mmCIF file of C-alpha atoms in Angstrom:
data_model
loop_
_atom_site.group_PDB
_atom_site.id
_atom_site.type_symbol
_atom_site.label_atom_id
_atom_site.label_comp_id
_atom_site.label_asym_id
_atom_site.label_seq_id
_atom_site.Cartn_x
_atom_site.Cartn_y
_atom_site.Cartn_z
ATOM 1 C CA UNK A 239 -159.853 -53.412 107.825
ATOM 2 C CA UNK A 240 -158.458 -53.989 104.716
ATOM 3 C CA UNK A 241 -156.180 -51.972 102.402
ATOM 4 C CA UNK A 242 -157.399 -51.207 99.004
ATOM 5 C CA UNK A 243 -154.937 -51.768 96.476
ATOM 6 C CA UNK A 244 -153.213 -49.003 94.516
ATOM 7 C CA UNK A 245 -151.100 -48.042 91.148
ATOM 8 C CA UNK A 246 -148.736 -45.465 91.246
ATOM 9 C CA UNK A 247 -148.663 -43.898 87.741
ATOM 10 C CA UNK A 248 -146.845 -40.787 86.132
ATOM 11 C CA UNK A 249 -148.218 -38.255 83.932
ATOM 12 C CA UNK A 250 -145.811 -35.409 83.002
ATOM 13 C CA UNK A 251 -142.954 -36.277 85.669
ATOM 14 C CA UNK A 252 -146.013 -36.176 88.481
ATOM 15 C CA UNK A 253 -146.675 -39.282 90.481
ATOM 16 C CA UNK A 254 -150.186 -39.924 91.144
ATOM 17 C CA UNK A 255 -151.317 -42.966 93.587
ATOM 18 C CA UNK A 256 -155.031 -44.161 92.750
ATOM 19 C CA UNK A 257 -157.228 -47.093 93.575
ATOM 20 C CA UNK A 258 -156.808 -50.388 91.484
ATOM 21 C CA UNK A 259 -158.100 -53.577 91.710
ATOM 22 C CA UNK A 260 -155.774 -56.355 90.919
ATOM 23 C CA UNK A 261 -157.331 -57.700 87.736
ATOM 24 C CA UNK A 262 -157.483 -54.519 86.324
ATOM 25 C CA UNK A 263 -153.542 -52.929 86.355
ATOM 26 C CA UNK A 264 -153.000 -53.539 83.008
ATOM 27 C CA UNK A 265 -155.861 -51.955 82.057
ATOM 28 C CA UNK A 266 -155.209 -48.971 83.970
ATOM 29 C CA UNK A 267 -151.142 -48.836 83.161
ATOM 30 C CA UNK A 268 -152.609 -48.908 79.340
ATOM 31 C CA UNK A 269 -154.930 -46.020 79.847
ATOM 32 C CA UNK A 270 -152.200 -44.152 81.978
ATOM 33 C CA UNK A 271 -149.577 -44.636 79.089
ATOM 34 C CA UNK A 272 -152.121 -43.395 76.633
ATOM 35 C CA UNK A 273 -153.185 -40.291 78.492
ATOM 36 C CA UNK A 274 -149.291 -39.589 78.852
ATOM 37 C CA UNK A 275 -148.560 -40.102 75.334
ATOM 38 C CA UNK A 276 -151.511 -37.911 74.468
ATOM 39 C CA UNK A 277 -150.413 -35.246 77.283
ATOM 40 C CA UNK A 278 -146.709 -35.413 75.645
ATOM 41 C CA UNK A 279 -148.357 -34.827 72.015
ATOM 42 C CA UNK A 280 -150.152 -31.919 72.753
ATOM 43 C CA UNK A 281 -147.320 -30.097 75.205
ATOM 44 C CA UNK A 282 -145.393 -29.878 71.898
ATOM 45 C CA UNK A 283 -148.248 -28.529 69.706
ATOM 46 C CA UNK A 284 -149.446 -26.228 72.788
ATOM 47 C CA UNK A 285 -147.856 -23.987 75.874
ATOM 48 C CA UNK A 286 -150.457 -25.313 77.995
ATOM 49 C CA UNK A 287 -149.541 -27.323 81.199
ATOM 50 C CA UNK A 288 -150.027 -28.790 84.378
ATOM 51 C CA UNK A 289 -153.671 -29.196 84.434
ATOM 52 C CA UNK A 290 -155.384 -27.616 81.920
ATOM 53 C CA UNK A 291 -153.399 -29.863 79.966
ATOM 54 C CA UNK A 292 -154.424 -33.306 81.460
ATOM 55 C CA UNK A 293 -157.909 -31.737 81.232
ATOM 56 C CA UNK A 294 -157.664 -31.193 77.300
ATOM 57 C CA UNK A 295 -155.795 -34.491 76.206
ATOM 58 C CA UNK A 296 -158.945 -36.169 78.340
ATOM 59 C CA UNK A 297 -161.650 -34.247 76.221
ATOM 60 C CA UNK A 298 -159.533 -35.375 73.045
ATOM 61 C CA UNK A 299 -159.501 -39.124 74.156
ATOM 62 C CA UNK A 300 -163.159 -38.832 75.190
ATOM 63 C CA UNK A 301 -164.114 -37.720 71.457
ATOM 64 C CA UNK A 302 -162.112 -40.317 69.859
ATOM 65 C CA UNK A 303 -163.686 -42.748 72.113
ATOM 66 C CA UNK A 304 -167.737 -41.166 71.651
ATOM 67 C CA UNK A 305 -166.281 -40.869 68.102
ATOM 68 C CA UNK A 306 -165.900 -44.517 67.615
ATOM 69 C CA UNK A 307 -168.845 -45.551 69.843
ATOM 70 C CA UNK A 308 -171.189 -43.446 67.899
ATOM 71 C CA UNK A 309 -170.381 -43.993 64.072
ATOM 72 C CA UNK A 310 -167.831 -44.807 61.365
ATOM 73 C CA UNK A 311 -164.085 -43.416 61.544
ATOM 74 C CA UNK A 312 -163.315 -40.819 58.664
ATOM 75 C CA UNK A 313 -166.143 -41.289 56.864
ATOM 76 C CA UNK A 314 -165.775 -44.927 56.273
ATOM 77 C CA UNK A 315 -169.401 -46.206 54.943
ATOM 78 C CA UNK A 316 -169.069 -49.474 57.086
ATOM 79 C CA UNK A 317 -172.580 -50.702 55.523
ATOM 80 C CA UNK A 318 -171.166 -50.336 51.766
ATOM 81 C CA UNK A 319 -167.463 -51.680 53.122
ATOM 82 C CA UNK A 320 -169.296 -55.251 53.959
ATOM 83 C CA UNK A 321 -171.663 -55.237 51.232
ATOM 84 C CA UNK A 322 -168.747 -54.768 48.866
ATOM 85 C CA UNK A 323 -166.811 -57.797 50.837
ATOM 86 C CA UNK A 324 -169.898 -60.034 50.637
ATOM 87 C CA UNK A 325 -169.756 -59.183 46.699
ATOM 88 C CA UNK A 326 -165.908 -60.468 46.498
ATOM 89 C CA UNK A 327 -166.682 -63.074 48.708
ATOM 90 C CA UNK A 328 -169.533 -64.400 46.313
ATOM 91 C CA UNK A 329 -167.152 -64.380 43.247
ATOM 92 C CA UNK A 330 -164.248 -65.882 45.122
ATOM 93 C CA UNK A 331 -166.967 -68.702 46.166
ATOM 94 C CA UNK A 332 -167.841 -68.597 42.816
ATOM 95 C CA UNK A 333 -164.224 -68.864 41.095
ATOM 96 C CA UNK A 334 -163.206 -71.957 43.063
ATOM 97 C CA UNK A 335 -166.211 -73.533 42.482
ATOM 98 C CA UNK A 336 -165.681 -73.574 38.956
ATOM 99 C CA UNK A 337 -162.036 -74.058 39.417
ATOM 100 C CA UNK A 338 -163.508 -77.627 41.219
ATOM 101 C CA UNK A 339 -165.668 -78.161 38.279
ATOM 102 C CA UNK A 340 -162.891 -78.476 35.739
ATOM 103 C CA UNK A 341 -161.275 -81.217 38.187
ATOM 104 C CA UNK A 342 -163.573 -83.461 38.602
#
């Protein structure tokens, strides 16, 4: 039988051992770096611990996830955003094209 392979991580001086396939450490030592940082953030805005804690820093990196999943970040009107690029990228095209024009 074989042995599954496994990541020891830390979150708030607590060493956790969970499942991890090869190809995806990094991954996972990127997501368990971000929960700590997030965990660290809120222990110094909060007196909550332990797990309650872990529990709320995951429901705040869920809605920043479902937040950026689902539509644009602070209010940014992505539709307008590259309509407005498409409108400086016409006059740029346009500009140079003159600019070639007066070379020739």
């Amino acid at each position: 039988m074989s042995e599954q392979a496994t990541l020891d991580i830390v979150l708030q001086g607590k060493e956790y051992r969970v499942a991890c396939p090869p190809e995806e450490r990094k991954a996972l030592e990127a997501a368990a770096s971000l929960l700590q940082a997030k965990m660290a953030e809120m222990a110094q805005k909060t007196t909550v611990s332990g797990e309650r804690l872990a529990v709320m820093a995951a429901l705040n990196l869920a809605h920043e996830v479902l937040a950026l999943q689902t539509g644009p970040a602070s209010g940014v009107d992505a539709p307008a955003v590259r309509r407005r690029i498409g409108a400086i990228e016409a006059k740029l095209v346009a500009a140079i094209a003159e600019q070639q024009q007066d070379l020739f």
